[in-house]
XYZ file of C-alpha atoms in Angstrom:
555
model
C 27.116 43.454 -36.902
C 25.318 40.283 -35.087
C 28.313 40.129 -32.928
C 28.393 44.069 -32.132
C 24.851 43.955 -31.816
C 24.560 40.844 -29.047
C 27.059 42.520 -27.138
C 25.652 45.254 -26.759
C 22.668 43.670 -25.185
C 24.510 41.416 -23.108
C 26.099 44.570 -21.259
C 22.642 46.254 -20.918
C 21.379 43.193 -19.296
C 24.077 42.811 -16.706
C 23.976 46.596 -15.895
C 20.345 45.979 -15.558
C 20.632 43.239 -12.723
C 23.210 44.366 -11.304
C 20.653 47.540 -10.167
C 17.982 45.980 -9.885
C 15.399 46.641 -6.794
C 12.897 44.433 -4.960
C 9.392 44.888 -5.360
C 7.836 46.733 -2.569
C 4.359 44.667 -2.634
C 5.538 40.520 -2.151
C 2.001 40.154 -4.256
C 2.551 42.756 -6.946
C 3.627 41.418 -10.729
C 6.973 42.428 -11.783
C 6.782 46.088 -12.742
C 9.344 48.274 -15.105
C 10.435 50.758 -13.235
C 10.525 52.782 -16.843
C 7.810 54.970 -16.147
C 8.695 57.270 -12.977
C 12.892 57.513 -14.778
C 10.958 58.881 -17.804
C 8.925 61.322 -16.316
C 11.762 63.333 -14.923
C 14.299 65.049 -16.915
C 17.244 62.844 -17.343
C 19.682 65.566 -15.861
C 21.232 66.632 -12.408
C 22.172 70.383 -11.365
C 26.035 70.056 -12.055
C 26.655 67.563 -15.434
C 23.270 66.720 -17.188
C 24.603 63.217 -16.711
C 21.617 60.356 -16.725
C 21.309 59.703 -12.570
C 21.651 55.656 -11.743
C 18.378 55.800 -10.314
C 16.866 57.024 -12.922
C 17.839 53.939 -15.416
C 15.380 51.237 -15.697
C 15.312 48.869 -13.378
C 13.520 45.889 -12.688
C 13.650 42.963 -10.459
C 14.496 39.735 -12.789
C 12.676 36.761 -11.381
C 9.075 34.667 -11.202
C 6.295 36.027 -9.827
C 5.290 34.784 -5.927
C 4.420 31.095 -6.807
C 5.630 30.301 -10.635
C 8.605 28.844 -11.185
C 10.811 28.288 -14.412
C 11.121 24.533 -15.425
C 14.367 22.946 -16.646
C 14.833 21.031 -19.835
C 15.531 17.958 -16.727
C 12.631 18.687 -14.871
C 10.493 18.892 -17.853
C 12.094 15.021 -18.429
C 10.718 13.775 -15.129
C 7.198 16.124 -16.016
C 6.714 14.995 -19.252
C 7.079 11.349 -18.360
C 4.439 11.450 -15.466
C 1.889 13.148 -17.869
C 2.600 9.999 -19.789
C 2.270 7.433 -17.865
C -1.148 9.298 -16.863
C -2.232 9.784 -19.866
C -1.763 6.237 -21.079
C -3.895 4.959 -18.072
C -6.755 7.351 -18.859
C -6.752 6.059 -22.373
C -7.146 2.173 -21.054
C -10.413 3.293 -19.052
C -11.919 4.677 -21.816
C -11.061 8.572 -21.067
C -11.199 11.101 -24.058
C -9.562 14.503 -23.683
C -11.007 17.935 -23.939
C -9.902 21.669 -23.294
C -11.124 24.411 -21.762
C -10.055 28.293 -22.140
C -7.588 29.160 -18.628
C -10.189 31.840 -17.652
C -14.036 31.843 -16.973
C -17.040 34.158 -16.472
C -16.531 35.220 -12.718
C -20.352 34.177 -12.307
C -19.404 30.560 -13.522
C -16.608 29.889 -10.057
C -18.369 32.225 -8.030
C -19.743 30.319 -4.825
C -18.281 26.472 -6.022
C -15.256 26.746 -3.379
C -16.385 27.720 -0.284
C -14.059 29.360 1.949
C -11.029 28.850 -0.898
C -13.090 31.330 -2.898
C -10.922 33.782 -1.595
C -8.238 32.093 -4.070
C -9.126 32.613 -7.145
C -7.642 35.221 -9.295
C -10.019 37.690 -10.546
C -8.893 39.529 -13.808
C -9.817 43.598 -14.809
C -12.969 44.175 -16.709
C -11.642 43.594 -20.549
C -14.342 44.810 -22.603
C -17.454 43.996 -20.547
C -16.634 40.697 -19.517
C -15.627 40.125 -15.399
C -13.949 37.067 -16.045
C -11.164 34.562 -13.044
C -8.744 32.419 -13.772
C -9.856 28.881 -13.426
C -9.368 27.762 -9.808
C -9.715 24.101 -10.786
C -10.804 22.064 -14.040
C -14.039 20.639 -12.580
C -16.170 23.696 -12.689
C -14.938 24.291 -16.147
C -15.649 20.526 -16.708
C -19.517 20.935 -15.273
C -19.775 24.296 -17.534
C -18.414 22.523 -20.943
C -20.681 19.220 -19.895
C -24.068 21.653 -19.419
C -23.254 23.955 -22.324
C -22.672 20.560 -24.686
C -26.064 19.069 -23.539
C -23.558 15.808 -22.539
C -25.679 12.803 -20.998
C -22.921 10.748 -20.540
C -19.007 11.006 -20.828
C -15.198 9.460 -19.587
C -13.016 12.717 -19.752
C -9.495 13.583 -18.901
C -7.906 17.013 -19.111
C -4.430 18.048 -18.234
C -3.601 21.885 -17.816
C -2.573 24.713 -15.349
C -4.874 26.043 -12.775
C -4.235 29.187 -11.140
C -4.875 30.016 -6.831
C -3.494 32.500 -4.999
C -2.909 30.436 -1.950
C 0.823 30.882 -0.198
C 3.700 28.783 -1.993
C 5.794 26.740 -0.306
C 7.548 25.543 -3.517
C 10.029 22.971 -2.781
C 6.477 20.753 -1.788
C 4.780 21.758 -4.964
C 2.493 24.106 -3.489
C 2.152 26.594 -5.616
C -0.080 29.481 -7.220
C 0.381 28.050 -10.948
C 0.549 24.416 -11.166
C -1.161 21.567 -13.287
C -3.811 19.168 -12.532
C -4.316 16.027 -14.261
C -8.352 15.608 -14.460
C -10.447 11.806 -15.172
C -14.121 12.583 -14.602
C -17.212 10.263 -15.340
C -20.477 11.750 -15.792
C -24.202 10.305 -16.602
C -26.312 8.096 -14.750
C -24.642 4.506 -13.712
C -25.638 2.519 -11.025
C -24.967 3.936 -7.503
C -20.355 2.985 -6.370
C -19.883 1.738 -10.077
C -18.118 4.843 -11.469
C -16.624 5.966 -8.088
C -14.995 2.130 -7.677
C -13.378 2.506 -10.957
C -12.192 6.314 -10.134
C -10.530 5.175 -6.621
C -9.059 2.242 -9.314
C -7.178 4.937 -11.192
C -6.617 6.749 -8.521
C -4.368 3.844 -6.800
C -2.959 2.449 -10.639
C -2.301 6.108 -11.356
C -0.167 6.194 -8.528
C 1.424 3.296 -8.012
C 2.114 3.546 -12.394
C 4.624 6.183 -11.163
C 6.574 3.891 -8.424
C 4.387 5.402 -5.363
C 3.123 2.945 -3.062
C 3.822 4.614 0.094
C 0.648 6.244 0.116
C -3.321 6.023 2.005
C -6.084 7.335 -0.027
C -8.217 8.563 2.464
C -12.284 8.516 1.922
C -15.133 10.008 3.233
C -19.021 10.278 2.334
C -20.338 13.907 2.636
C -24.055 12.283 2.713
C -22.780 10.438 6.362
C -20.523 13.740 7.170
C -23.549 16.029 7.038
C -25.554 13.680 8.576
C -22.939 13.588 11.819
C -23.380 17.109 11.875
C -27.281 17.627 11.967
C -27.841 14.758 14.583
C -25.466 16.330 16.779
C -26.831 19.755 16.298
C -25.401 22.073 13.788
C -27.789 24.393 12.033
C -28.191 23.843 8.032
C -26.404 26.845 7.168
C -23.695 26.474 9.649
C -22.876 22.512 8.392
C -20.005 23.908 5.670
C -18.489 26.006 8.441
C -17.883 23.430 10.680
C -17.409 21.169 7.954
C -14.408 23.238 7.069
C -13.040 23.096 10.543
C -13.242 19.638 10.643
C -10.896 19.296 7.549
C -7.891 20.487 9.634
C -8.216 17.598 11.707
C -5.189 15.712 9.402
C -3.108 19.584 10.327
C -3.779 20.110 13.902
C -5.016 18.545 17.309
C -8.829 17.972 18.111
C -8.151 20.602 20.545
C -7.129 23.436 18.065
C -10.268 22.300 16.045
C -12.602 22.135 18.373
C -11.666 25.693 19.971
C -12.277 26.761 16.204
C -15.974 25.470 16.068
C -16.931 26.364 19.279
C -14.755 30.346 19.443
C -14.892 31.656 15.349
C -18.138 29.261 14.299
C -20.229 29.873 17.203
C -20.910 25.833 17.773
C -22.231 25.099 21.743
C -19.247 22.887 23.289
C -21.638 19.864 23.999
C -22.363 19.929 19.754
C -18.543 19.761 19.386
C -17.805 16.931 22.273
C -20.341 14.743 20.375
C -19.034 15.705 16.888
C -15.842 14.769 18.130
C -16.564 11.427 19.041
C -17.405 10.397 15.314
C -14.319 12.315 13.892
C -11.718 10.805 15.310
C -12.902 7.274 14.000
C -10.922 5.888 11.154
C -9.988 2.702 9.480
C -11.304 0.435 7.107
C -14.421 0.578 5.043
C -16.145 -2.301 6.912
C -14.654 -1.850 10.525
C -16.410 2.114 10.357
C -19.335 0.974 9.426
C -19.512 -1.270 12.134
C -19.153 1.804 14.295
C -21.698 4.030 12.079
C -24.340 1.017 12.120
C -24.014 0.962 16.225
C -24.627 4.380 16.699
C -28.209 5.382 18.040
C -27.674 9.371 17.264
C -27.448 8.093 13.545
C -30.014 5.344 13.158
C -32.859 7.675 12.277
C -30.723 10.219 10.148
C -31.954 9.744 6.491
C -29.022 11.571 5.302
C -26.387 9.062 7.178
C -28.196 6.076 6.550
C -28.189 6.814 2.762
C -24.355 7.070 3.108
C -23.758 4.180 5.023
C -25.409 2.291 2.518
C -23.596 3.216 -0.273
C -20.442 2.673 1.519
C -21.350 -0.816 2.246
C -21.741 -1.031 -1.996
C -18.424 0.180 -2.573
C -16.794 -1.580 0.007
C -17.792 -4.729 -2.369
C -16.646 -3.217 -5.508
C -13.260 -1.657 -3.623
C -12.697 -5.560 -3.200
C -13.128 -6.381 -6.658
C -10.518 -4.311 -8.023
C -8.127 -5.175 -5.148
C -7.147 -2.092 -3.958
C -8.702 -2.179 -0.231
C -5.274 -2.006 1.174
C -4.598 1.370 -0.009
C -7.925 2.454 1.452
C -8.740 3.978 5.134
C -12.552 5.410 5.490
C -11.721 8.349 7.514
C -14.704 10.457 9.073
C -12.570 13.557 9.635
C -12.381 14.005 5.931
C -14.660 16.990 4.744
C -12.951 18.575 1.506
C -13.440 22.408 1.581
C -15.412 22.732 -1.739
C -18.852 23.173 -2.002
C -20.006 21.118 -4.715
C -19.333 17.325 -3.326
C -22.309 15.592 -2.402
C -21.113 11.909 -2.032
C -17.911 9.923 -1.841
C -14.853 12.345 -1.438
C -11.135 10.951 -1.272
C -7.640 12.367 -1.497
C -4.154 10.718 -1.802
C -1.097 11.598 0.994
C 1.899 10.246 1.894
C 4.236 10.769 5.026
C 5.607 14.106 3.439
C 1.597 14.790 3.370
C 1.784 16.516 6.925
C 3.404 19.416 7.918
C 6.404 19.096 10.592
C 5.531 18.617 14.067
C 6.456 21.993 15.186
C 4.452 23.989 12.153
C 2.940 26.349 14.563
C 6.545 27.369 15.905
C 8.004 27.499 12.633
C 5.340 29.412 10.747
C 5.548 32.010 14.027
C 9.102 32.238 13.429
C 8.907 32.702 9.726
C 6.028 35.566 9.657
C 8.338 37.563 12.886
C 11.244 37.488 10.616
C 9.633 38.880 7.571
C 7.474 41.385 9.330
C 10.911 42.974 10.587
C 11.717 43.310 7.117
C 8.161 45.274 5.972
C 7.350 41.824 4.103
C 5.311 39.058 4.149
C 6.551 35.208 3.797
C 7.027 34.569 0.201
C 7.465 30.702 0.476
C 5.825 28.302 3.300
C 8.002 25.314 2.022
C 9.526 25.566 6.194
C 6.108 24.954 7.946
C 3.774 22.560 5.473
C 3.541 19.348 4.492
C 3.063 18.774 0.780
C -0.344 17.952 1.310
C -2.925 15.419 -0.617
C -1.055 14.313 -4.148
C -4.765 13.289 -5.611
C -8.145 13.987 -4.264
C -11.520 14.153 -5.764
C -15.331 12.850 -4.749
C -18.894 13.281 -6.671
C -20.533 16.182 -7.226
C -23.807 15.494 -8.841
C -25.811 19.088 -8.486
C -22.748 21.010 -10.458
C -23.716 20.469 -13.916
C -27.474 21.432 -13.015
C -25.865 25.188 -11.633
C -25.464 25.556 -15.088
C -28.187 23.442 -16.999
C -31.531 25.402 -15.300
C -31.941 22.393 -12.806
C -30.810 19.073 -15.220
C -28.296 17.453 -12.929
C -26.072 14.750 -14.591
C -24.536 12.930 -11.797
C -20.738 13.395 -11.766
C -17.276 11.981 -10.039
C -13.386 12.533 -10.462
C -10.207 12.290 -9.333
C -7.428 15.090 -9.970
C -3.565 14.748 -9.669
C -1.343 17.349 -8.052
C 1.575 17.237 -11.137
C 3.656 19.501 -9.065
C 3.427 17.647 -5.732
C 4.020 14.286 -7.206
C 6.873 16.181 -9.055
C 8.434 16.936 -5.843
C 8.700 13.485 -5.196
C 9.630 11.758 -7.721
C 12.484 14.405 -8.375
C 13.449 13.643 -5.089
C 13.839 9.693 -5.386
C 15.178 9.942 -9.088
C 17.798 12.574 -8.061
C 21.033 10.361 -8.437
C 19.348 8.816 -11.804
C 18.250 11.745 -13.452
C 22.139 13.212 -13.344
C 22.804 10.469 -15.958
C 19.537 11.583 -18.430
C 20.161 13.596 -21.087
C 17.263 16.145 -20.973
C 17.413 15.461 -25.120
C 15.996 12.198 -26.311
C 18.319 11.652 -28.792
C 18.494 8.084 -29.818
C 21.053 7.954 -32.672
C 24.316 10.345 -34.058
C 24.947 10.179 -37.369
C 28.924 10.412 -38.377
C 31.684 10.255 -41.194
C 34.990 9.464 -40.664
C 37.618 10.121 -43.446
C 40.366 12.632 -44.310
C 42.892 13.405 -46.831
C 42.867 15.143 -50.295
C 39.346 15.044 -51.459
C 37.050 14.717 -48.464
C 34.108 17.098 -48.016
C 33.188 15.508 -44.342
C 29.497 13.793 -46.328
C 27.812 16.547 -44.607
C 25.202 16.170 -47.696
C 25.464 12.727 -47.103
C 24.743 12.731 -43.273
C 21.589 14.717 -43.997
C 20.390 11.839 -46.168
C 20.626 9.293 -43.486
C 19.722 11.314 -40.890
C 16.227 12.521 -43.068
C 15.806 8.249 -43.617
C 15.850 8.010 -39.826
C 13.721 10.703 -39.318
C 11.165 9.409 -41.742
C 11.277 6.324 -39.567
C 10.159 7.704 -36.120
C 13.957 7.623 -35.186
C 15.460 10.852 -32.829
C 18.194 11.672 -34.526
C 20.799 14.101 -34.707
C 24.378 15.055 -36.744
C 26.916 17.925 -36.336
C 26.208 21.340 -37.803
C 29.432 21.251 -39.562
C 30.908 20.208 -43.131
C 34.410 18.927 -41.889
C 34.267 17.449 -38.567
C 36.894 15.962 -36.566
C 36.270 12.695 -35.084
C 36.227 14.039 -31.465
C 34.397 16.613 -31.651
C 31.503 14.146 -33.277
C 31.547 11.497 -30.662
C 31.881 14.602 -27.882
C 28.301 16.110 -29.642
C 27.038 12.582 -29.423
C 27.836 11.851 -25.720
C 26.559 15.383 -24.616
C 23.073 14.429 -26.627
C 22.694 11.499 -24.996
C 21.943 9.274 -28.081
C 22.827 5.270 -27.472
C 24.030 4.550 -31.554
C 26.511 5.840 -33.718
C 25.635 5.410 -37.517
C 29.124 6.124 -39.459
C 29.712 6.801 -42.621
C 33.651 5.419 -43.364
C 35.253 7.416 -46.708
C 35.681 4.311 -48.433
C 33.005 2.838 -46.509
C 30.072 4.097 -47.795
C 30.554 4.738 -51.406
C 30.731 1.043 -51.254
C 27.212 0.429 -49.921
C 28.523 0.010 -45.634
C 27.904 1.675 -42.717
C 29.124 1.226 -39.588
C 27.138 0.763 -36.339
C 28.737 1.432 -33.255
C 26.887 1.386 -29.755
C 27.755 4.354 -27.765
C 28.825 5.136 -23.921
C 31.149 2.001 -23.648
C 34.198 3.606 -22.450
C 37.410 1.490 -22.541
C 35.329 -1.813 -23.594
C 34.317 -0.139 -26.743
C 34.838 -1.977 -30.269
C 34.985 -0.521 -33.907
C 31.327 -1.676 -34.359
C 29.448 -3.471 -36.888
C 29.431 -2.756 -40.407
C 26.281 -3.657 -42.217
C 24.469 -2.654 -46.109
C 23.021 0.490 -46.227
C 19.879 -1.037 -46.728
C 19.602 -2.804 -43.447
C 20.086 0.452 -41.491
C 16.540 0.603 -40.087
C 15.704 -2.586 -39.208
C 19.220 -2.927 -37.417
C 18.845 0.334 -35.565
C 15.411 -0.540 -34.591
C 16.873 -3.962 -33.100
C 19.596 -2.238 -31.220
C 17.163 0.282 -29.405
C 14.875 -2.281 -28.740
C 17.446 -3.837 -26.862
C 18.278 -1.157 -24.485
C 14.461 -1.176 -23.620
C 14.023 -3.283 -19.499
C 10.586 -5.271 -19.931
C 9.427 -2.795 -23.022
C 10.172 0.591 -20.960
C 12.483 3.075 -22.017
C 15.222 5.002 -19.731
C 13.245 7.915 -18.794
C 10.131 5.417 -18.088
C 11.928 3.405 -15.881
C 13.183 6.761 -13.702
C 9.708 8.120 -13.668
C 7.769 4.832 -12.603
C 11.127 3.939 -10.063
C 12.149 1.085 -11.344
């Protein structure tokens, strides 16, 4: 019946794909098509048969911006939340959650122009509620609502944004973010040193060392902005203008201050003049110390100060190589009031000839009543970390009582992208199973059972131990077919159970994946089993780091 049953719905599903129908809408969720074939009777004018349009039909695939995930690509995933999550730990972090959706109210006006991204869900039962657009709002709510004066968090889990994919860089609508936050009240650079620390040990932890963390002060950025002119409540336009200076020429940016935010050219020539300065912490505040416009900006002056702190502290933890104080910097959200940073590499930047390709892309699509469902063509991969302090957000939510805040987020998806990428050839040799040891029996002739009861036993020991283990699902199984199971698993030691063998107190150790230089193994008691299989992994282990560690950290 199982069998009749199975096949049945493996036809159904095959006749199902094999009609199914692209979405009209590139944005819409995937819809049954159920609904409209029910509604009309399910027979024509000459045989009453059931039309083929009329069948369900579906289109079988992700929604714009999700993506299924591999039991490999969970390997590489799963060891880079790891190797984050163990460096958290050393700085003191503790972990928290927060539900994936919020009050609307709550991320309403905390992004800026990126508002626009966040998914709003249907009223369900009185409530407007979005999906979280990041996990520092949610982080400022929980910190307000738990009367916290002072805490080291960290908090991995998906945020949702519904920007336009370009998958193959990460980019996409549903992806993770990997969260270390400090808030209370510290002395001014001490808790944003040690962030920019974990920022660059994060990082290079996972064999990336090709990469500029970029940083900015929005206390000196705003203060650019009013000595050179800009109105109060135009300083986050142009602020978000600015920002594109890393994606296009000065030119492109300044035509966008001066044509869609209404900024006089002579603002913009001056403005321009500070953004293009970059370099280290010390050598642009040489240049932000000479300038006259800035010497009686209270705002600036503030920031410059606190620069010259950190570029103390930076020193201290000996990571002012991966540093370059860059004044084009703004970061598009609202809520930073200080120090603001983010990670990139060369595959940061979108290809020289974006504008063309993009053009290109969009003309295609449009002749085909669409719009461009993945970007991956025309962008760069973008920053792979950013963060900065945002000391007013927890008072949004606390009737006024700031507690002064700063954090750093990884992109999991974009560093994904790249570390797949360099651990390509590797990873084909990983088993996406962590399977550490097989357990076997050997034997034949009149009176063997194949110790499947016996197998269990050992294998439950090994368990008990903290050992991955695994046996085959069968009573009376050839030797073949056992070592076969073993290689596709991936496990490194054969435990064997020998006919005579074991009744006599032995079992047989054998190290796996040898080939032609392989020997009959070790015999050893029964009793010794754990301490000897414990020695024997230990040994495959390169300076204490397992297989998968190694791939993920590229060594």
């Amino acid at each position: 019946m199982f069998h009749r049953l199975s096949t049945n719905i493996s036809r159904s599903l095959i006749r199902t794909m094999s009609t199914a129908i692209p979405v009209a809408a590139a944005d819409a969720a995937v819809v049954p098509q159920a609904k409209a074939a029910s509604a009309t009777p399910s027979s024509d004018k000459k045989g009453g048969k059931k039309s083929k349009k009329q069948e369900q039909q579906f289109l079988l695939k992700t929604p714009k911006g999700t993506k299924d995930w591999s039991d490999k690509d969970m390997v590489i995933r799963e060891g880079v939340f790891n190797s984050l999550t163990d460096l958290f730990k050393r700085h003191g972090g503790v972990t928290i959650d927060t539900p994936v959706f919020e009050l609307r109210e709550i991320l309403t006006g905390k992004y800026g122009e990126d508002s626009k991204l966040i998914y709003n869900l249907e009223d369900q039962g009185g409530e407007l509620t979005s999906l979280r657009y990041d996990l520092t709002v949610p982080f400022a709510r929980f910190v307000a609502s738990n009367s916290i004066s002072s805490i080291k968090r960290f908090h991995i889990a998906k945020v949702y944004r519904r920007d336009q994919p370009a998958m193959t860089k990460g980019r996409m609508r549903e992806f993770y973010q990997c969260d270390f936050d400090i808030a209370g009240n510290y002395d001014i650079m001490v808790p944003d040193s040690e962030i920019l620390n974990i920022l660059c040990e994060g990082l290079t932890g996972l064999g990336i060392n090709d990469f500029k963390v970029k940083l900015n002060h929005r206390k000196i950025l705003d203060g650019i902005f009013e000595a050179c002119g800009v109105k109060e409540e135009d300083v986050r336009k142009v602020s978000s203008a600015v920002d594109k200076l890393d994606k296009a020429p000065w030119e492109a940016v300044k035509k966008e201050m001066v044509v869609e935010k209404g900024q006089p050219e002579e603002v913009a020539d001056k403005i321009g003049e500070f953004v293009k300065v970059n370099g280290t912490i010390r050598e642009v505040l040489e240049v932000l110390k000479a300038s006259e416009l800035l010497s009686t900006n209270k705002s600036a002056q503030q920031g410059i100060e606190e620069m010259g702190v950190l570029a103390d502290y930076v020193d201290a933890f000996d990571i002012n190589n991966f540093l370059r104080f860059d004044l084009s910097l703004a970061r598009g959200l609202d809520y930073y009031t200080g120090l603001i940073y983010e990670a990139v590499t060369e595959a940061s930047a979108p290809p020289a000839n974006a504008s063309e390709l993009k053009e290109k892309a969009q003309k295609e699509k449009a002749s085909k009543d669409g719009e461009v469902e993945d970007a991956s063509e025309y962008v760069g991969v973008g920053s792979i970390a950013a963060g900065g302090r945002y000391d007013n957000l927890v008072g949004m939510f606390s009737n006024g009582k700031s507690i002064p805040c700063v954090g750093i987020s990884f992109g999991i998806e974009r560093l994904f992208s790249i570390i797949k990428a360099r651990a390509a050839k590797g990873l084909e040799n990983i088993s996406p199973t962590q399977t550490e040891v097989y357990v076997m029996a050997f034997g034949g002739g009149e009176g063997w059972n194949g110790f499947l009861k016996e197998r269990m036993t050992v294998t439950k020991k090994l368990w008990e131990a903290g050992i991955n283990t695994e046996y085959l699902f069968k009573s009376k199984a050839n030797i073949r077919k056992q070592f076969d199971a073993a290689e596709k698993s991936g496990a490194k030691i054969a435990v064997i159970l020998g006919k005579e063998e074991y009744p006599a107190g032995k079992l047989r150790i054998k190290v796996l994946g040898q080939g032609e230089d392989s020997d009959e193994g070790e015999l050893i008691n029964t009793d010794d089993l754990l301490s000897y299989v414990n020695q024997k992994l230990e040994s495959f282990n390169q300076d204490g780091l397992d297989e998968i560690s190694r791939l993920v950290k590229g060594l």
